[in-house]
Amino acid sequence: MPEQLKDIKGIFYVLDLWTFLYFFSLFLGLAAIAYYLYLVSKRQKPVTVKLTPAHPFHIIALEALEQINPEEYFDRKALKEYYFIITEIVREFLAQNYRIDTLEKTSFELIEELERVERDYDKVKRLDHYLSECDLVKFAKFKPALSEMKLKKDESIRIIRDCHKNAL
């Protein structure tokens, strides 16, 4: 009798259609999730390239101020344009130097912002006085003389040099 006994055969698994569809859809679902995660991770890693300007901010501002001739604007009676240009240069420098938004703010808002980041009260006070005088020409009917325009340009240069010197 022992010769007639044989080992039990293993379970023979038959793959039917529903089992195949179940595993195939599971595989497709996992592949879709993996692809989605790949796209999300690829999107979250933007390439950051740090661009440095060709010249430091204060040199760019000083060169721009040096190119402006107050006599030209005085002869053309473009006083407001002159004051807009020099204050725009100073504002751009302040925006770069202190990393604040200066171009979309009024002079008062700019001074408030500078009071938060600048510790030297005298510097902020001088800048407030400078912007107030420029605003008189830009928005009021004040007509400065040529000598005052030259002084305002010199004051702009001094502000840029002082702010840069203390920022180092």
mmCIF file of N, CA and C in Angstrom, residues 18-100:
data_model
loop_
_atom_site.group_PDB
_atom_site.id
_atom_site.type_symbol
_atom_site.label_atom_id
_atom_site.label_comp_id
_atom_site.label_asym_id
_atom_site.label_seq_id
_atom_site.Cartn_x
_atom_site.Cartn_y
_atom_site.Cartn_z
ATOM 1 N N TRP A 18 -11.758 38.084 -14.251
ATOM 2 C CA TRP A 18 -11.972 39.093 -13.214
ATOM 3 C C TRP A 18 -10.718 39.285 -12.364
ATOM 4 N N THR A 19 -10.029 38.251 -12.076
ATOM 5 C CA THR A 19 -8.785 38.366 -11.319
ATOM 6 C C THR A 19 -7.745 39.111 -12.137
ATOM 7 N N PHE A 20 -7.659 38.789 -13.417
ATOM 8 C CA PHE A 20 -6.727 39.495 -14.297
ATOM 9 C C PHE A 20 -7.053 40.988 -14.350
ATOM 10 N N LEU A 21 -8.322 41.329 -14.521
ATOM 11 C CA LEU A 21 -8.722 42.742 -14.578
ATOM 12 C C LEU A 21 -8.442 43.457 -13.259
ATOM 13 N N TYR A 22 -8.633 42.761 -12.147
ATOM 14 C CA TYR A 22 -8.360 43.358 -10.837
ATOM 15 C C TYR A 22 -6.878 43.715 -10.707
ATOM 16 N N PHE A 23 -5.994 42.785 -10.989
ATOM 17 C CA PHE A 23 -4.562 43.054 -10.858
ATOM 18 C C PHE A 23 -4.072 44.065 -11.899
ATOM 19 N N PHE A 24 -4.626 44.014 -13.091
ATOM 20 C CA PHE A 24 -4.239 44.969 -14.135
ATOM 21 C C PHE A 24 -4.660 46.386 -13.755
ATOM 22 N N SER A 25 -5.879 46.556 -13.235
ATOM 23 C CA SER A 25 -6.329 47.893 -12.819
ATOM 24 C C SER A 25 -5.536 48.378 -11.602
ATOM 25 N N LEU A 26 -5.171 47.470 -10.708
ATOM 26 C CA LEU A 26 -4.341 47.841 -9.568
ATOM 27 C C LEU A 26 -2.974 48.330 -10.047
ATOM 28 N N PHE A 27 -2.398 47.633 -11.009
ATOM 29 C CA PHE A 27 -1.115 48.043 -11.582
ATOM 30 C C PHE A 27 -1.233 49.409 -12.267
ATOM 31 N N LEU A 28 -2.279 49.617 -13.050
ATOM 32 C CA LEU A 28 -2.471 50.907 -13.726
ATOM 33 C C LEU A 28 -2.669 52.043 -12.720
ATOM 34 N N GLY A 29 -3.406 51.785 -11.660
ATOM 35 C CA GLY A 29 -3.618 52.801 -10.624
ATOM 36 C C GLY A 29 -2.321 53.195 -9.940
ATOM 37 N N LEU A 30 -1.516 52.192 -9.585
ATOM 38 C CA LEU A 30 -0.225 52.487 -8.952
ATOM 39 C C LEU A 30 0.710 53.218 -9.912
ATOM 40 N N ALA A 31 0.677 52.864 -11.178
ATOM 41 C CA ALA A 31 1.509 53.550 -12.172
ATOM 42 C C ALA A 31 1.062 55.003 -12.331
ATOM 43 N N ALA A 32 -0.249 55.241 -12.321
ATOM 44 C CA ALA A 32 -0.762 56.609 -12.441
ATOM 45 C C ALA A 32 -0.369 57.447 -11.225
ATOM 46 N N ILE A 33 -0.452 56.872 -10.042
ATOM 47 C CA ILE A 33 -0.049 57.593 -8.825
ATOM 48 C C ILE A 33 1.442 57.898 -8.857
ATOM 49 N N ALA A 34 2.242 56.941 -9.278
ATOM 50 C CA ALA A 34 3.691 57.165 -9.362
ATOM 51 C C ALA A 34 4.015 58.258 -10.377
ATOM 52 N N TYR A 35 3.326 58.252 -11.515
ATOM 53 C CA TYR A 35 3.554 59.283 -12.535
ATOM 54 C C TYR A 35 3.143 60.657 -12.015
ATOM 55 N N TYR A 36 2.018 60.735 -11.323
ATOM 56 C CA TYR A 36 1.564 62.003 -10.750
ATOM 57 C C TYR A 36 2.576 62.526 -9.724
ATOM 58 N N LEU A 37 3.060 61.660 -8.845
ATOM 59 C CA LEU A 37 4.056 62.078 -7.854
ATOM 60 C C LEU A 37 5.349 62.525 -8.530
ATOM 61 N N TYR A 38 5.713 61.875 -9.610
ATOM 62 C CA TYR A 38 6.900 62.291 -10.367
ATOM 63 C C TYR A 38 6.713 63.700 -10.924
ATOM 64 N N LEU A 39 5.544 63.964 -11.506
ATOM 65 C CA LEU A 39 5.282 65.299 -12.060
ATOM 66 C C LEU A 39 5.267 66.371 -10.974
ATOM 67 N N VAL A 40 4.674 66.066 -9.836
ATOM 68 C CA VAL A 40 4.612 67.030 -8.739
ATOM 69 C C VAL A 40 6.004 67.311 -8.195
ATOM 70 N N SER A 41 6.796 66.278 -8.017
ATOM 71 C CA SER A 41 8.146 66.497 -7.481
ATOM 72 C C SER A 41 9.018 67.241 -8.485
ATOM 73 N N LYS A 42 8.805 67.006 -9.752
ATOM 74 C CA LYS A 42 9.575 67.710 -10.784
ATOM 75 C C LYS A 42 9.194 69.188 -10.810
ATOM 76 N N ARG A 43 7.916 69.490 -10.600
ATOM 77 C CA ARG A 43 7.434 70.863 -10.624
ATOM 78 C C ARG A 43 7.892 71.644 -9.388
ATOM 79 N N GLN A 44 8.059 70.998 -8.259
ATOM 80 C CA GLN A 44 8.414 71.679 -7.027
ATOM 81 C C GLN A 44 9.890 72.010 -6.930
ATOM 82 N N LYS A 45 10.696 71.575 -7.857
ATOM 83 C CA LYS A 45 12.121 71.852 -7.812
ATOM 84 C C LYS A 45 12.515 72.785 -8.950
ATOM 85 N N PRO A 46 12.124 74.061 -8.859
ATOM 86 C CA PRO A 46 12.514 74.967 -9.937
ATOM 87 C C PRO A 46 14.008 75.242 -9.875
ATOM 88 N N VAL A 47 14.550 75.452 -11.013
ATOM 89 C CA VAL A 47 15.972 75.755 -11.094
ATOM 90 C C VAL A 47 16.151 77.212 -10.687
ATOM 91 N N THR A 48 16.938 77.441 -9.664
ATOM 92 C CA THR A 48 17.178 78.799 -9.209
ATOM 93 C C THR A 48 18.566 79.222 -9.651
ATOM 94 N N VAL A 49 18.571 80.273 -10.420
ATOM 95 C CA VAL A 49 19.829 80.832 -10.886
ATOM 96 C C VAL A 49 19.961 82.201 -10.246
ATOM 97 N N LYS A 50 20.996 82.382 -9.506
ATOM 98 C CA LYS A 50 21.206 83.650 -8.835
ATOM 99 C C LYS A 50 21.979 84.567 -9.773
ATOM 100 N N LEU A 51 21.291 85.592 -10.222
ATOM 101 C CA LEU A 51 21.920 86.545 -11.119
ATOM 102 C C LEU A 51 22.476 87.704 -10.307
ATOM 103 N N THR A 52 23.675 88.041 -10.561
ATOM 104 C CA THR A 52 24.264 89.194 -9.905
ATOM 105 C C THR A 52 24.380 90.301 -10.935
ATOM 106 N N PRO A 53 24.085 91.517 -10.534
ATOM 107 C CA PRO A 53 24.182 92.605 -11.503
ATOM 108 C C PRO A 53 25.629 92.818 -11.936
ATOM 109 N N ALA A 54 25.766 93.422 -13.097
ATOM 110 C CA ALA A 54 27.105 93.666 -13.625
ATOM 111 C C ALA A 54 27.884 94.599 -12.702
ATOM 112 N N HIS A 55 27.187 95.541 -12.103
ATOM 113 C CA HIS A 55 27.800 96.487 -11.169
ATOM 114 C C HIS A 55 26.972 96.492 -9.888
ATOM 115 N N PRO A 56 27.570 96.871 -8.783
ATOM 116 C CA PRO A 56 26.782 97.025 -7.554
ATOM 117 C C PRO A 56 25.722 98.119 -7.719
ATOM 118 N N PHE A 57 24.689 98.036 -6.878
ATOM 119 C CA PHE A 57 23.554 98.946 -6.993
ATOM 120 C C PHE A 57 23.969 100.404 -6.883
ATOM 121 N N HIS A 58 24.857 100.699 -5.948
ATOM 122 C CA HIS A 58 25.212 102.099 -5.741
ATOM 123 C C HIS A 58 25.977 102.651 -6.939
ATOM 124 N N ILE A 59 26.762 101.830 -7.595
ATOM 125 C CA ILE A 59 27.498 102.316 -8.770
ATOM 126 C C ILE A 59 26.533 102.577 -9.923
ATOM 127 N N ILE A 60 25.560 101.703 -10.107
ATOM 128 C CA ILE A 60 24.558 101.912 -11.154
ATOM 129 C C ILE A 60 23.802 103.209 -10.903
ATOM 130 N N ALA A 61 23.401 103.436 -9.651
ATOM 131 C CA ALA A 61 22.654 104.653 -9.312
ATOM 132 C C ALA A 61 23.517 105.893 -9.488
ATOM 133 N N LEU A 62 24.761 105.824 -9.046
ATOM 134 C CA LEU A 62 25.645 106.988 -9.184
ATOM 135 C C LEU A 62 25.928 107.299 -10.649
ATOM 136 N N GLU A 63 26.112 106.273 -11.468
ATOM 137 C CA GLU A 63 26.327 106.513 -12.896
ATOM 138 C C GLU A 63 25.096 107.138 -13.538
ATOM 139 N N ALA A 64 23.918 106.682 -13.143
ATOM 140 C CA ALA A 64 22.685 107.250 -13.691
ATOM 141 C C ALA A 64 22.537 108.711 -13.290
ATOM 142 N N LEU A 65 22.891 109.029 -12.047
ATOM 143 C CA LEU A 65 22.806 110.429 -11.607
ATOM 144 C C LEU A 65 23.837 111.300 -12.314
ATOM 145 N N GLU A 66 25.011 110.753 -12.566
ATOM 146 C CA GLU A 66 26.052 111.537 -13.242
ATOM 147 C C GLU A 66 25.647 111.885 -14.673
ATOM 148 N N GLN A 67 24.847 111.043 -15.296
ATOM 149 C CA GLN A 67 24.439 111.293 -16.676
ATOM 150 C C GLN A 67 23.372 112.374 -16.785
ATOM 151 N N ILE A 68 22.749 112.715 -15.683
ATOM 152 C CA ILE A 68 21.678 113.711 -15.713
ATOM 153 C C ILE A 68 22.280 115.104 -15.575
ATOM 154 N N ASN A 69 21.909 115.971 -16.491
ATOM 155 C CA ASN A 69 22.386 117.351 -16.470
ATOM 156 C C ASN A 69 21.218 118.263 -16.089
ATOM 157 N N PRO A 70 21.258 118.872 -14.908
ATOM 158 C CA PRO A 70 20.132 119.710 -14.492
ATOM 159 C C PRO A 70 19.924 120.924 -15.396
ATOM 160 N N GLU A 71 20.986 121.390 -16.047
ATOM 161 C CA GLU A 71 20.848 122.567 -16.913
ATOM 162 C C GLU A 71 19.944 122.277 -18.107
ATOM 163 N N GLU A 72 20.021 121.057 -18.636
ATOM 164 C CA GLU A 72 19.151 120.685 -19.758
ATOM 165 C C GLU A 72 17.684 120.783 -19.357
ATOM 166 N N TYR A 73 17.361 120.228 -18.213
ATOM 167 C CA TYR A 73 15.977 120.239 -17.757
ATOM 168 C C TYR A 73 15.527 121.649 -17.399
ATOM 169 N N PHE A 74 16.437 122.437 -16.867
ATOM 170 C CA PHE A 74 16.095 123.814 -16.513
ATOM 171 C C PHE A 74 15.815 124.621 -17.776
ATOM 172 N N ASP A 75 16.638 124.435 -18.810
ATOM 173 C CA ASP A 75 16.426 125.160 -20.068
ATOM 174 C C ASP A 75 15.128 124.743 -20.744
ATOM 175 N N ARG A 76 14.777 123.476 -20.646
ATOM 176 C CA ARG A 76 13.535 122.989 -21.262
ATOM 177 C C ARG A 76 12.320 123.231 -20.373
ATOM 178 N N LYS A 77 12.542 123.737 -19.179
ATOM 179 C CA LYS A 77 11.501 123.958 -18.166
ATOM 180 C C LYS A 77 10.803 122.639 -17.798
ATOM 181 N N ALA A 78 11.589 121.581 -17.767
ATOM 182 C CA ALA A 78 11.084 120.254 -17.399
ATOM 183 C C ALA A 78 11.525 119.940 -15.974
ATOM 184 N N LEU A 79 11.131 120.800 -15.047
ATOM 185 C CA LEU A 79 11.570 120.651 -13.662
ATOM 186 C C LEU A 79 10.979 119.398 -13.014
ATOM 187 N N LYS A 80 9.684 119.179 -13.251
ATOM 188 C CA LYS A 80 9.045 118.003 -12.652
ATOM 189 C C LYS A 80 9.688 116.723 -13.165
ATOM 190 N N GLU A 81 9.964 116.684 -14.452
ATOM 191 C CA GLU A 81 10.598 115.496 -15.036
ATOM 192 C C GLU A 81 11.961 115.234 -14.392
ATOM 193 N N TYR A 82 12.733 116.288 -14.180
ATOM 194 C CA TYR A 82 14.053 116.154 -13.550
ATOM 195 C C TYR A 82 13.921 115.562 -12.148
ATOM 196 N N TYR A 83 12.991 116.096 -11.379
ATOM 197 C CA TYR A 83 12.813 115.612 -10.008
ATOM 198 C C TYR A 83 12.245 114.190 -9.982
ATOM 199 N N PHE A 84 11.377 113.860 -10.933
ATOM 200 C CA PHE A 84 10.893 112.486 -11.023
ATOM 201 C C PHE A 84 12.047 111.530 -11.300
ATOM 202 N N ILE A 85 12.939 111.915 -12.193
ATOM 203 C CA ILE A 85 14.050 111.034 -12.567
ATOM 204 C C ILE A 85 15.002 110.823 -11.395
ATOM 205 N N ILE A 86 15.397 111.908 -10.722
ATOM 206 C CA ILE A 86 16.378 111.724 -9.639
ATOM 207 C C ILE A 86 15.771 110.978 -8.450
ATOM 208 N N THR A 87 14.494 111.235 -8.148
ATOM 209 C CA THR A 87 13.889 110.480 -7.039
ATOM 210 C C THR A 87 13.663 109.023 -7.432
ATOM 211 N N GLU A 88 13.388 108.772 -8.691
ATOM 212 C CA GLU A 88 13.236 107.392 -9.157
ATOM 213 C C GLU A 88 14.548 106.626 -9.000
ATOM 214 N N ILE A 89 15.655 107.268 -9.321
ATOM 215 C CA ILE A 89 16.968 106.627 -9.170
ATOM 216 C C ILE A 89 17.239 106.332 -7.697
ATOM 217 N N VAL A 90 16.960 107.302 -6.846
ATOM 218 C CA VAL A 90 17.186 107.106 -5.403
ATOM 219 C C VAL A 90 16.268 106.001 -4.869
ATOM 220 N N ARG A 91 15.010 105.985 -5.301
ATOM 221 C CA ARG A 91 14.067 104.959 -4.849
ATOM 222 C C ARG A 91 14.505 103.565 -5.299
ATOM 223 N N GLU A 92 14.970 103.449 -6.546
ATOM 224 C CA GLU A 92 15.442 102.147 -7.022
ATOM 225 C C GLU A 92 16.649 101.683 -6.205
ATOM 226 N N PHE A 93 17.543 102.618 -5.897
ATOM 227 C CA PHE A 93 18.694 102.251 -5.074
ATOM 228 C C PHE A 93 18.239 101.780 -3.694
ATOM 229 N N LEU A 94 17.314 102.518 -3.081
ATOM 230 C CA LEU A 94 16.827 102.133 -1.753
ATOM 231 C C LEU A 94 16.138 100.768 -1.796
ATOM 232 N N ALA A 95 15.399 100.517 -2.864
ATOM 233 C CA ALA A 95 14.733 99.217 -3.003
ATOM 234 C C ALA A 95 15.753 98.089 -3.051
ATOM 235 N N GLN A 96 16.836 98.287 -3.780
ATOM 236 C CA GLN A 96 17.860 97.254 -3.879
ATOM 237 C C GLN A 96 18.694 97.160 -2.602
ATOM 238 N N ASN A 97 19.007 98.295 -2.021
ATOM 239 C CA ASN A 97 19.885 98.329 -0.858
ATOM 240 C C ASN A 97 19.209 97.752 0.389
ATOM 241 N N TYR A 98 17.944 98.121 0.599
ATOM 242 C CA TYR A 98 17.235 97.684 1.804
ATOM 243 C C TYR A 98 16.278 96.519 1.539
ATOM 244 N N ARG A 99 16.163 96.116 0.282
ATOM 245 C CA ARG A 99 15.271 95.028 -0.122
ATOM 246 C C ARG A 99 13.829 95.300 0.306
ATOM 247 N N ILE A 100 13.358 96.478 -0.052
ATOM 248 C CA ILE A 100 11.970 96.846 0.207
ATOM 249 C C ILE A 100 11.369 97.371 -1.088
#
